[in-house]
JSON list of C-alpha atoms and ligand atoms in Angstrom, two decimals:
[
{"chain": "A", "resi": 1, "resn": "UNK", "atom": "CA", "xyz": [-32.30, 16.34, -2.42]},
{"chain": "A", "resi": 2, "resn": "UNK", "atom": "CA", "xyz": [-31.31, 13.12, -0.47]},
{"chain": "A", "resi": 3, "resn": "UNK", "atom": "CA", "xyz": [-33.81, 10.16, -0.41]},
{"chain": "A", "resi": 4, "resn": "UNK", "atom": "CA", "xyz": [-35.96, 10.60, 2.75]},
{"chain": "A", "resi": 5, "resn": "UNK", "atom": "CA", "xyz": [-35.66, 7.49, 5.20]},
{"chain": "A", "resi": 6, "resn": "UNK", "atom": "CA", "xyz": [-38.91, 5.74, 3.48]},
{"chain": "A", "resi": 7, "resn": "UNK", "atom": "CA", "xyz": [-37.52, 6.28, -0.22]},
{"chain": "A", "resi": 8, "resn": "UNK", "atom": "CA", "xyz": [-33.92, 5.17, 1.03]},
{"chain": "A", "resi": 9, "resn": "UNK", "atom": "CA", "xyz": [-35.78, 1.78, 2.33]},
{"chain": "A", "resi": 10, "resn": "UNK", "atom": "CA", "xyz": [-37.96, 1.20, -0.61]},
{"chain": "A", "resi": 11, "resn": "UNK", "atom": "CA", "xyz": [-35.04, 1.59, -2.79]},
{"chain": "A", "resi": 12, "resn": "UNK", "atom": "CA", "xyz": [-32.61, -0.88, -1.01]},
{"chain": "A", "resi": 13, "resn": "UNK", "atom": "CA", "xyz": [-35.18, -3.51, -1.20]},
{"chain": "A", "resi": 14, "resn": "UNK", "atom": "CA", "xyz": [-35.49, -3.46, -4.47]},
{"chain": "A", "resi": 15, "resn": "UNK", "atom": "CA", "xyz": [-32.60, -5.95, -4.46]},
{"chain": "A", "resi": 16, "resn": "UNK", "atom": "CA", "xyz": [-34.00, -7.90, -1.47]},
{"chain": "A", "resi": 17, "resn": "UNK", "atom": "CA", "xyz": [-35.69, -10.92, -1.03]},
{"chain": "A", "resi": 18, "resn": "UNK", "atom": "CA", "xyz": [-39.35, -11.46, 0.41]},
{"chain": "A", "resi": 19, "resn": "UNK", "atom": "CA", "xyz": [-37.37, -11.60, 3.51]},
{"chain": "A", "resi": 20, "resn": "UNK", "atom": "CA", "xyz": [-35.81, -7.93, 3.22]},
{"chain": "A", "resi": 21, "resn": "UNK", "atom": "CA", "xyz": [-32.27, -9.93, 2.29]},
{"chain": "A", "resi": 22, "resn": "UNK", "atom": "CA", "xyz": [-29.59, -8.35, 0.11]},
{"chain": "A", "resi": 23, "resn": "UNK", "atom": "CA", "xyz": [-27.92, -10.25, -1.98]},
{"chain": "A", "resi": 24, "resn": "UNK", "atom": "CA", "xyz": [-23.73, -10.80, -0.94]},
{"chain": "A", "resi": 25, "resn": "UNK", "atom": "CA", "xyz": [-22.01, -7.72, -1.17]},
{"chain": "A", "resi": 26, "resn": "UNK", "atom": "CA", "xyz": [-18.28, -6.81, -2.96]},
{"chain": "A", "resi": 27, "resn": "UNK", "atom": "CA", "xyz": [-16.78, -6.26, 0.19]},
{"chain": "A", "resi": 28, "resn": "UNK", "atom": "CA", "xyz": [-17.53, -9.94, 1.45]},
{"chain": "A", "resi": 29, "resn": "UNK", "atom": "CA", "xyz": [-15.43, -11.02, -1.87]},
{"chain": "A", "resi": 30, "resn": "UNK", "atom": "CA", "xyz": [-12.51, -9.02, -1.23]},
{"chain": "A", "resi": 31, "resn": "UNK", "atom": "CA", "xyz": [-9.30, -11.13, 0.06]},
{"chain": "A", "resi": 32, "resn": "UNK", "atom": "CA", "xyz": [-9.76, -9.32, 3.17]},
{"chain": "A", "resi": 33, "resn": "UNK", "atom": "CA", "xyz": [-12.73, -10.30, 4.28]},
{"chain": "A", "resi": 34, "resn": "UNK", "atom": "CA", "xyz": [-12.98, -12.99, 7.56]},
{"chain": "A", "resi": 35, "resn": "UNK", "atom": "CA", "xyz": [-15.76, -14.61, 6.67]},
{"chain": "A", "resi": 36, "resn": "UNK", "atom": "CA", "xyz": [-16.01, -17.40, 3.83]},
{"chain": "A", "resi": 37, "resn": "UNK", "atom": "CA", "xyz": [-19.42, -16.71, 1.63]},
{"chain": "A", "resi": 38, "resn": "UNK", "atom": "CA", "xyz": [-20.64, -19.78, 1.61]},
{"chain": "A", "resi": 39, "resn": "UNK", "atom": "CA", "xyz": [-23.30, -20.25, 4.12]},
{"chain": "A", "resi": 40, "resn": "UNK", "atom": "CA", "xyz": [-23.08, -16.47, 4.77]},
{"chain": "A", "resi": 41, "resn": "UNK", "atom": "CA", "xyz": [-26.09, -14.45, 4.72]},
{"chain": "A", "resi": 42, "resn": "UNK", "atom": "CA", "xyz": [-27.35, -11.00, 4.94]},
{"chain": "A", "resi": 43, "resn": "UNK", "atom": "CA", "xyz": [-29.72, -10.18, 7.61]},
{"chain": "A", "resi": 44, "resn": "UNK", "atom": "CA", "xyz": [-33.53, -8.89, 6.69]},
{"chain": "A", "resi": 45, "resn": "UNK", "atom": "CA", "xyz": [-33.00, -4.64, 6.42]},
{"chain": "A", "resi": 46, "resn": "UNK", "atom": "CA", "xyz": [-34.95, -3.07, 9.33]},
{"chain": "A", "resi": 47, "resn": "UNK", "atom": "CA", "xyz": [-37.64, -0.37, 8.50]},
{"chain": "A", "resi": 48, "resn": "UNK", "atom": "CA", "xyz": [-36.46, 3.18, 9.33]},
{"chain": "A", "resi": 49, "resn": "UNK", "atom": "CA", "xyz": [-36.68, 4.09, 13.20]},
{"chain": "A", "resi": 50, "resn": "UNK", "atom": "CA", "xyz": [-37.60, 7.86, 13.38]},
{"chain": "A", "resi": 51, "resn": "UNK", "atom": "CA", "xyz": [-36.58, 9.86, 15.41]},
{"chain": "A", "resi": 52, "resn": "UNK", "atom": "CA", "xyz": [-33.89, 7.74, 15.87]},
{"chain": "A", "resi": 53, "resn": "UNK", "atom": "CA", "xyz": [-32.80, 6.87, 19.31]},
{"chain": "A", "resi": 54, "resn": "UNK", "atom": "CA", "xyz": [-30.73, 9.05, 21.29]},
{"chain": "A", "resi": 55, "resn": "UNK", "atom": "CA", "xyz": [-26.77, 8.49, 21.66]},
{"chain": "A", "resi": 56, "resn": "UNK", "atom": "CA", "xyz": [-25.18, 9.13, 25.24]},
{"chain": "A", "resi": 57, "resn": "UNK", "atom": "CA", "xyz": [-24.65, 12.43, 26.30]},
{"chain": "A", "resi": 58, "resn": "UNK", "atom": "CA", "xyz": [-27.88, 13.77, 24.06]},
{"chain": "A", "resi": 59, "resn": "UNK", "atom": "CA", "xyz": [-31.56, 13.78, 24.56]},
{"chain": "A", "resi": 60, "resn": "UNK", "atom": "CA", "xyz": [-31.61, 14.79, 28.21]},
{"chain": "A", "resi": 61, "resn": "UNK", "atom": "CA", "xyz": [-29.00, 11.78, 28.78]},
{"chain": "A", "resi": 62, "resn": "UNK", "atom": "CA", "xyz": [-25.60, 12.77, 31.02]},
{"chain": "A", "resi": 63, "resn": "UNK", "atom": "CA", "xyz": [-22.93, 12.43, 29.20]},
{"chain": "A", "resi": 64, "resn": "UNK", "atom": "CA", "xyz": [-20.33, 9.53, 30.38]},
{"chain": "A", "resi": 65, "resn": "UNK", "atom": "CA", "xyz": [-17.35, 11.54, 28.93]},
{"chain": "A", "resi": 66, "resn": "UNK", "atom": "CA", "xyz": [-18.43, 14.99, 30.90]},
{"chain": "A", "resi": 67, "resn": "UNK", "atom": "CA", "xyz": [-19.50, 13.08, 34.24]},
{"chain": "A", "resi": 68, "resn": "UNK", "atom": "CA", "xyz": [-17.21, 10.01, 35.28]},
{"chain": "A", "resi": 69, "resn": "UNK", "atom": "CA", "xyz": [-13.47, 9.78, 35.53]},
{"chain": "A", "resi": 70, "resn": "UNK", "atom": "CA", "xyz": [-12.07, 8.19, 32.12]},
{"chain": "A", "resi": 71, "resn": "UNK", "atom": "CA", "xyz": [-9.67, 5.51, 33.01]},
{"chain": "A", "resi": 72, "resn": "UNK", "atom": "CA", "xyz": [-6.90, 4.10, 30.37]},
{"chain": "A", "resi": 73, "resn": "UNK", "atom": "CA", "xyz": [-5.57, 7.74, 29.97]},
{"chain": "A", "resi": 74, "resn": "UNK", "atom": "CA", "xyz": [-2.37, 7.48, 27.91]},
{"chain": "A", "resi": 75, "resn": "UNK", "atom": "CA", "xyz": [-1.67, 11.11, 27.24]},
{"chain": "A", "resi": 76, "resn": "UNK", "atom": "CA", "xyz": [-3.09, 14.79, 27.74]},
{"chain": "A", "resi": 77, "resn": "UNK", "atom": "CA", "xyz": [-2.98, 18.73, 27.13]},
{"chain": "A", "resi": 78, "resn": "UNK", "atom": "CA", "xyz": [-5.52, 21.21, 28.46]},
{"chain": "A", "resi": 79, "resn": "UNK", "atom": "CA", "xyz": [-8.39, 20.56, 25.83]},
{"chain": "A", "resi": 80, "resn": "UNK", "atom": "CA", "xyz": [-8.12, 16.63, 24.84]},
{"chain": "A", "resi": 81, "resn": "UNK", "atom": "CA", "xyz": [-7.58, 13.26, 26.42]},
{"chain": "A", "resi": 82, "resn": "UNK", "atom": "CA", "xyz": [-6.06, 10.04, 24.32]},
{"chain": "A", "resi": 83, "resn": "UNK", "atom": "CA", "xyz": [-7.39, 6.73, 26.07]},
{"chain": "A", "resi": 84, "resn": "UNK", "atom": "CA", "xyz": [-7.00, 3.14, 25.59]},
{"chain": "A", "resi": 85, "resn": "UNK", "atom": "CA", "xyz": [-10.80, 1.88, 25.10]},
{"chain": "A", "resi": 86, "resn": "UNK", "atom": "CA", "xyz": [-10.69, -0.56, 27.88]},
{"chain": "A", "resi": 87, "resn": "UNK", "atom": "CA", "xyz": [-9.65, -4.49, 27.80]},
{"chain": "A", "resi": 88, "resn": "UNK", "atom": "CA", "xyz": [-7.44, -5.53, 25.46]},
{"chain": "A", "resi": 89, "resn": "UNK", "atom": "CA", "xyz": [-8.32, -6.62, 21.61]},
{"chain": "A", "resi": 90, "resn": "UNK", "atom": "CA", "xyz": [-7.32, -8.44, 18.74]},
{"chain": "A", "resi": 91, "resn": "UNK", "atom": "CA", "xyz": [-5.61, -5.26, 17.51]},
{"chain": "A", "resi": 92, "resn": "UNK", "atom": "CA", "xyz": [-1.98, -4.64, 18.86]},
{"chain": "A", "resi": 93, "resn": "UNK", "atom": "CA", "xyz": [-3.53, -1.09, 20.37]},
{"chain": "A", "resi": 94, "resn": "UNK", "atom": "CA", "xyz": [-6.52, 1.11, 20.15]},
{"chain": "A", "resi": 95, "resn": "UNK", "atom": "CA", "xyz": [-6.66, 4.40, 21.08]},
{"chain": "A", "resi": 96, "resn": "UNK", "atom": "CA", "xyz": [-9.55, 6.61, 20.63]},
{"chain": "A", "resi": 97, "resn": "UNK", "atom": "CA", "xyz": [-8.80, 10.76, 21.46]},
{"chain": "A", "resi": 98, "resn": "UNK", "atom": "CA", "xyz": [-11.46, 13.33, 23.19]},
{"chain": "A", "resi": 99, "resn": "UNK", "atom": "CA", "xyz": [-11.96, 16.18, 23.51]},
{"chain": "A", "resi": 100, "resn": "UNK", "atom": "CA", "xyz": [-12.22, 17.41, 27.48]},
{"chain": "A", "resi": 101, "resn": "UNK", "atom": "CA", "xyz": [-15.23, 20.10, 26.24]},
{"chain": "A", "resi": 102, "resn": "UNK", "atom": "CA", "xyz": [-18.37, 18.36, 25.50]},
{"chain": "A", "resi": 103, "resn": "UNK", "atom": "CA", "xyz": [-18.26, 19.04, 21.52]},
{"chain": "A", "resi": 104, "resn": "UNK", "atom": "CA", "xyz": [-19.48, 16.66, 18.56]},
{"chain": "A", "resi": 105, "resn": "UNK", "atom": "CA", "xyz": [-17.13, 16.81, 15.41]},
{"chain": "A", "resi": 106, "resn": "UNK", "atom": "CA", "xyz": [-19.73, 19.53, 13.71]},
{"chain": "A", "resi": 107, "resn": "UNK", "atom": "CA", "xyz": [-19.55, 21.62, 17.07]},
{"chain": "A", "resi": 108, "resn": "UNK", "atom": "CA", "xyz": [-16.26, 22.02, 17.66]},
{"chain": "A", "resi": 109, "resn": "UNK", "atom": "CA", "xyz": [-14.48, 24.89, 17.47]},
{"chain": "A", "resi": 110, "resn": "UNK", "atom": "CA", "xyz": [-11.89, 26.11, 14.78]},
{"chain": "A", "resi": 111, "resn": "UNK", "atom": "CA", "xyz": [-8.79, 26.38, 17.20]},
{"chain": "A", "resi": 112, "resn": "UNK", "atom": "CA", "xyz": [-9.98, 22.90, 18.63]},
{"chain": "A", "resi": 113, "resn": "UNK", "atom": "CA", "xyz": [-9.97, 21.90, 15.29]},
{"chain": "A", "resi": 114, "resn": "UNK", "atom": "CA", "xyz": [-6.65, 22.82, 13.79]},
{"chain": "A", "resi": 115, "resn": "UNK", "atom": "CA", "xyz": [-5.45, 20.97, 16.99]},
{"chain": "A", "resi": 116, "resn": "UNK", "atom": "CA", "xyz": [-7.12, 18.13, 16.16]},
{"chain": "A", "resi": 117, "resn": "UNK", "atom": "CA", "xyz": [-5.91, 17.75, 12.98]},
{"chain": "A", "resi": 118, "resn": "UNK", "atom": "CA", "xyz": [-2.45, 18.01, 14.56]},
{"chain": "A", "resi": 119, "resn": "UNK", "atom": "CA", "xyz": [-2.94, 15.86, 17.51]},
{"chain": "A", "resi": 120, "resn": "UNK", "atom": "CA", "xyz": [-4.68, 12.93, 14.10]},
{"chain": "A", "resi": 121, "resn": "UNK", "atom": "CA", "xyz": [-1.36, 13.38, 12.35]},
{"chain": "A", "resi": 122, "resn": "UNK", "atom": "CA", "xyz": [1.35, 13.06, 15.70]},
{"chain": "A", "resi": 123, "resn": "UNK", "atom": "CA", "xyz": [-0.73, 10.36, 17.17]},
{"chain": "A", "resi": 124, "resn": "UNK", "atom": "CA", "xyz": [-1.01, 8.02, 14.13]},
{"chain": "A", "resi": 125, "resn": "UNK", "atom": "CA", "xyz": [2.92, 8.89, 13.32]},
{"chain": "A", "resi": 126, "resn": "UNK", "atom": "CA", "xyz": [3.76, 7.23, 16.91]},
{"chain": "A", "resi": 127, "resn": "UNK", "atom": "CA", "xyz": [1.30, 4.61, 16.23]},
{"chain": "A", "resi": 128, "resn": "UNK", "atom": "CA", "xyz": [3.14, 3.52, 13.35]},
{"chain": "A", "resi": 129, "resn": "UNK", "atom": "CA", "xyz": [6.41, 4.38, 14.55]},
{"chain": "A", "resi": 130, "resn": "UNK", "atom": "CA", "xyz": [5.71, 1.17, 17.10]},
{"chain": "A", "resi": 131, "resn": "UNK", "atom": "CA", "xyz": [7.94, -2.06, 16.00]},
{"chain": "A", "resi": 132, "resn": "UNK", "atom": "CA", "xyz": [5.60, -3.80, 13.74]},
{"chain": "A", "resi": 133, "resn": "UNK", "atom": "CA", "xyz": [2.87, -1.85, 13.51]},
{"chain": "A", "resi": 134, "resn": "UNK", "atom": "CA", "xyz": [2.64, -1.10, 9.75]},
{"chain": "A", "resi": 135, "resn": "UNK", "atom": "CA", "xyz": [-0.53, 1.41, 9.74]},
{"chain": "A", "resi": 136, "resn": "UNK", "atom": "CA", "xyz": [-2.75, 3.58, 11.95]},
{"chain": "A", "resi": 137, "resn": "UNK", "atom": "CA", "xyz": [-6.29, 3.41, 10.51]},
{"chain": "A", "resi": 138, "resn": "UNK", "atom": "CA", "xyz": [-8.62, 6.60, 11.95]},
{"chain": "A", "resi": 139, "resn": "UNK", "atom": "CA", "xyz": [-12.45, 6.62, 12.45]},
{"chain": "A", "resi": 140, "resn": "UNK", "atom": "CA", "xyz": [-14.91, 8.66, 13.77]},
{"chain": "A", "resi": 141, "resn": "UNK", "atom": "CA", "xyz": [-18.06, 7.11, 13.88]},
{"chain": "A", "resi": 142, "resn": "UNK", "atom": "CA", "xyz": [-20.42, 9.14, 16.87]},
{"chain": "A", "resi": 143, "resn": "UNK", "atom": "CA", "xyz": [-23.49, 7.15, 16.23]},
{"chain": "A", "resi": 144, "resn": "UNK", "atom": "CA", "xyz": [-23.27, 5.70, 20.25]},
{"chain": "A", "resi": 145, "resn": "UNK", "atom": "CA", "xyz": [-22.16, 9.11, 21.51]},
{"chain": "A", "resi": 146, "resn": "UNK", "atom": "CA", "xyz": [-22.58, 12.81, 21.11]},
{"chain": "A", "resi": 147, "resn": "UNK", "atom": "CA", "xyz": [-19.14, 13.44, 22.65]},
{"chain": "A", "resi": 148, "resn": "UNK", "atom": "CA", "xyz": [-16.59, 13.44, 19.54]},
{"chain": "A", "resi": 149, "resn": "UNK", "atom": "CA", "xyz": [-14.04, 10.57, 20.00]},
{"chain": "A", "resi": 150, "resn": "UNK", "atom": "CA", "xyz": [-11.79, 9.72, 17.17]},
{"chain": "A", "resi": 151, "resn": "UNK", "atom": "CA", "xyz": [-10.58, 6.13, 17.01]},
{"chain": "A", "resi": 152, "resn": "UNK", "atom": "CA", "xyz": [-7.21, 4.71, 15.67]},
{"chain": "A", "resi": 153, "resn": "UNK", "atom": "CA", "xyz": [-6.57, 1.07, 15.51]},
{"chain": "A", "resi": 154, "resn": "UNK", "atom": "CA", "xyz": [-2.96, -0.24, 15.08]},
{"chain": "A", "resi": 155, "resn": "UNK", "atom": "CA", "xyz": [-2.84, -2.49, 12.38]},
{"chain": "A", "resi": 156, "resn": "UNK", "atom": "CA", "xyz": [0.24, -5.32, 12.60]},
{"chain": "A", "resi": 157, "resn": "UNK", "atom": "CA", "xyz": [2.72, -5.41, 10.45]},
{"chain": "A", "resi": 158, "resn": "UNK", "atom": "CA", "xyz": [2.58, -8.01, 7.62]},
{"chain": "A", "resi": 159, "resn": "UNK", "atom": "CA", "xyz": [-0.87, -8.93, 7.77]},
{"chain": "A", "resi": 160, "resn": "UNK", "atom": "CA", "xyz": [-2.24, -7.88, 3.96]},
{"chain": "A", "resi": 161, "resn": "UNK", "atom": "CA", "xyz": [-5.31, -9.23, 5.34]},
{"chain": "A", "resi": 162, "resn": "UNK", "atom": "CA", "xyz": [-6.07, -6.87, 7.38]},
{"chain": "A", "resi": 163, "resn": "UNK", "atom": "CA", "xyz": [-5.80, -4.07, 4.94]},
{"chain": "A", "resi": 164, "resn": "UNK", "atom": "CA", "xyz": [-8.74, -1.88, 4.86]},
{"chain": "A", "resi": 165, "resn": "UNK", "atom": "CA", "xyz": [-12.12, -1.61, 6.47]},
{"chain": "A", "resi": 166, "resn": "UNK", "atom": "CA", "xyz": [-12.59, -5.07, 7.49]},
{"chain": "A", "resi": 167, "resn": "UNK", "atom": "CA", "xyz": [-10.02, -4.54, 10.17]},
{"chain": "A", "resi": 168, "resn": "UNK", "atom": "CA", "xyz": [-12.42, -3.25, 12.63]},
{"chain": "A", "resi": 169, "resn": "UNK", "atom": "CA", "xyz": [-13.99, -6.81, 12.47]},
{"chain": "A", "resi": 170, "resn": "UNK", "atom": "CA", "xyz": [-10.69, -9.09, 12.81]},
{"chain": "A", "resi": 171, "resn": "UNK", "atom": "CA", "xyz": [-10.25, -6.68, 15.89]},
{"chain": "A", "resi": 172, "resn": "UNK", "atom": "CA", "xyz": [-13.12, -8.39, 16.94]},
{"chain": "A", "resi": 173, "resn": "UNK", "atom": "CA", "xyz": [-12.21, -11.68, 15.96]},
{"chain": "A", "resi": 174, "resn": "UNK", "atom": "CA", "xyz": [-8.53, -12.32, 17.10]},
{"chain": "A", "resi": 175, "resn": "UNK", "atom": "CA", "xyz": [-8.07, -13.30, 20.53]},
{"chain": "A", "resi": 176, "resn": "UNK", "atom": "CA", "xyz": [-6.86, -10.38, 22.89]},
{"chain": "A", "resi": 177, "resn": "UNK", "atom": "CA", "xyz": [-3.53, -9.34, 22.82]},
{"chain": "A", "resi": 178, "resn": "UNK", "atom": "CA", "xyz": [-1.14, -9.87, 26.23]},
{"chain": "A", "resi": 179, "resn": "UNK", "atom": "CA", "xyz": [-2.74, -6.70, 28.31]},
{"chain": "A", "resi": 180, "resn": "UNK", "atom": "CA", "xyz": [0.90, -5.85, 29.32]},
{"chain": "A", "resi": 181, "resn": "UNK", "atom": "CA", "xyz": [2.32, -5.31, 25.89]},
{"chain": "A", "resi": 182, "resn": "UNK", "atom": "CA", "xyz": [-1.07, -3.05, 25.05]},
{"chain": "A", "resi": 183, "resn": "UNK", "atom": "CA", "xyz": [-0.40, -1.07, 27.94]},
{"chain": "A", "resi": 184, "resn": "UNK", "atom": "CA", "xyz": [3.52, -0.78, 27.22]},
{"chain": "A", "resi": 185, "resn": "UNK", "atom": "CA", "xyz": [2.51, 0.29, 23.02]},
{"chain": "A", "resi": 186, "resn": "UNK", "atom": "CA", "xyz": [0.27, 2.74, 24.94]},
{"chain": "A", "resi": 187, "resn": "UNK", "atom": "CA", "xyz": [2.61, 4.47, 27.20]},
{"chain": "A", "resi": 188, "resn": "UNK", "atom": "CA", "xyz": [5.04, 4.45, 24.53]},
{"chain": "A", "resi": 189, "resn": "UNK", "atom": "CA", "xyz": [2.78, 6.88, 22.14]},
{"chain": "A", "resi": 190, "resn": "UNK", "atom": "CA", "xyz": [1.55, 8.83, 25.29]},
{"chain": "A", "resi": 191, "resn": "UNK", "atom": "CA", "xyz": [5.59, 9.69, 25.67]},
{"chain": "A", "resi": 192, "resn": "UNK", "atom": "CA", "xyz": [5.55, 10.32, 22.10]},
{"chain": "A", "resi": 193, "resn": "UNK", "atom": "CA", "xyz": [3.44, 12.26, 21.73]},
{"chain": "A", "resi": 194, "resn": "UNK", "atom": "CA", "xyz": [5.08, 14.19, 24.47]},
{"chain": "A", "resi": 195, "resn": "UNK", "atom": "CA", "xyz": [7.98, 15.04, 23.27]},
{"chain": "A", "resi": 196, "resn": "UNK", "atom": "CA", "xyz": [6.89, 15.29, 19.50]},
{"chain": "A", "resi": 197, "resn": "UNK", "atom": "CA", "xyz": [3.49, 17.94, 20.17]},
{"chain": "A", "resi": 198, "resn": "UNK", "atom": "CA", "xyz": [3.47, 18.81, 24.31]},
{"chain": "A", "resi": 199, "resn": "UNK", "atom": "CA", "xyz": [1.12, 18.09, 26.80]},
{"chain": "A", "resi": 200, "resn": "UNK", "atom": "CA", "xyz": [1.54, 15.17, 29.04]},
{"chain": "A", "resi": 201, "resn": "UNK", "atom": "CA", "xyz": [1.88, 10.89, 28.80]},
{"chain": "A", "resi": 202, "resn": "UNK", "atom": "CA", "xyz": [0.14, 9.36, 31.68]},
{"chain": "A", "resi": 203, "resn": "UNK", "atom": "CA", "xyz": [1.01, 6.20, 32.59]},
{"chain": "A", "resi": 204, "resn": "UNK", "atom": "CA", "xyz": [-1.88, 4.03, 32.17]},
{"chain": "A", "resi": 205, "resn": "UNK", "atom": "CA", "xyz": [-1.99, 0.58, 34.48]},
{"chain": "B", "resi": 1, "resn": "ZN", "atom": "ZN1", "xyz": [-19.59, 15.09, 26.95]}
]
């Protein structure tokens, strides 16, 4: 049986100090990492918060996906959306893809999800079919909403140090990229993705 949320807290300070501080972790030694560990520290862990706070679109919330127009749209069928986040980032392109029914990844059906796995597998192949991109990572996180949305983040091409995990944070640490050359990346999978699985590229602005 998993740890409950007190024995999960009382065993992860076992390490801590009297402040609730971890010592440095192997990831912050890997040659990826952006920060240098001296003068680094880990903040104090936070008792458990139960029941947790709800995510948008649960706990009598509307959900933003259901309920406002999503802007950024690169590409669409009849059952999902792909999206550019918003501004751009640090990473050449992020695109995150929905579902248009209001399912988390545990609720959704099977024929949505044999078309996910699809959609995953054409939509990272015209990610890294982009001039110097070298890699599509994929998450799905869903601990800020209850509406699935799968993220992939273009990673540039010759950049070892941005292998891996810690890309999420560089993404947040390089400057923006030009907006225009986002956009263009982003109607270029949208037509992609087009011609490669169906549906429909919209031309984002
Ligand atoms: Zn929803």
């Amino acid at each position: 049986m998993p740890l409950s949320p007190e024995e999960f807290y009382a065993h992860a300070l076992e390490t801590a100090d009297a402040e609730g501080r971890m010592p440095q972790s192997r990831m912050a030694a890997w040659s990826t990492a952006p920060f240098e560990n001296d003068g680094l520290h880990v903040v104090p862990l936070r008792s458990p918060e139960l029941p947790e706070p709800p995510r948008n679109g649960e706990g009598g919330q509307s959900c933003r996906n259901c309920t406002e127009e999503m802007e950024g749209v690169v590409w669409e069928n009849s059952d999902w959306r792909l999206a550019v986040p918003g501004p751009a980032s640090g990473a050449p392109l992020i695109l995150i893809l929905f579902p248009k029914g209001h399912f988390d990844l545990s609720t959704l059906p099977d024929d949505l999800a044999s078309e996910m796995g699809r959609l995953i597998v054409h939509t990272a192949g015209a990610i890294e079919a982009l001039p110097h991109i070298a890699r599509s990572h994929v998450a799905r996180y869903g601990d800020g909403g209850a509406h699935l949305h799968v993220f992939f983040f273009a990673r540039p091409e010759g950049f070892a140090q941005f292998r891996g995990t810690w890309f999420a944070v560089w993404d947040d640490l390089l400057p923006p990229v030009p907006e225009a050359i986002r956009n263009d990346d982003a109607r270029a999978v949208g037509r992609a993705i087009e011609r490669s699985f169906g549906g429909h590229a919209v031309a984002c602005e």
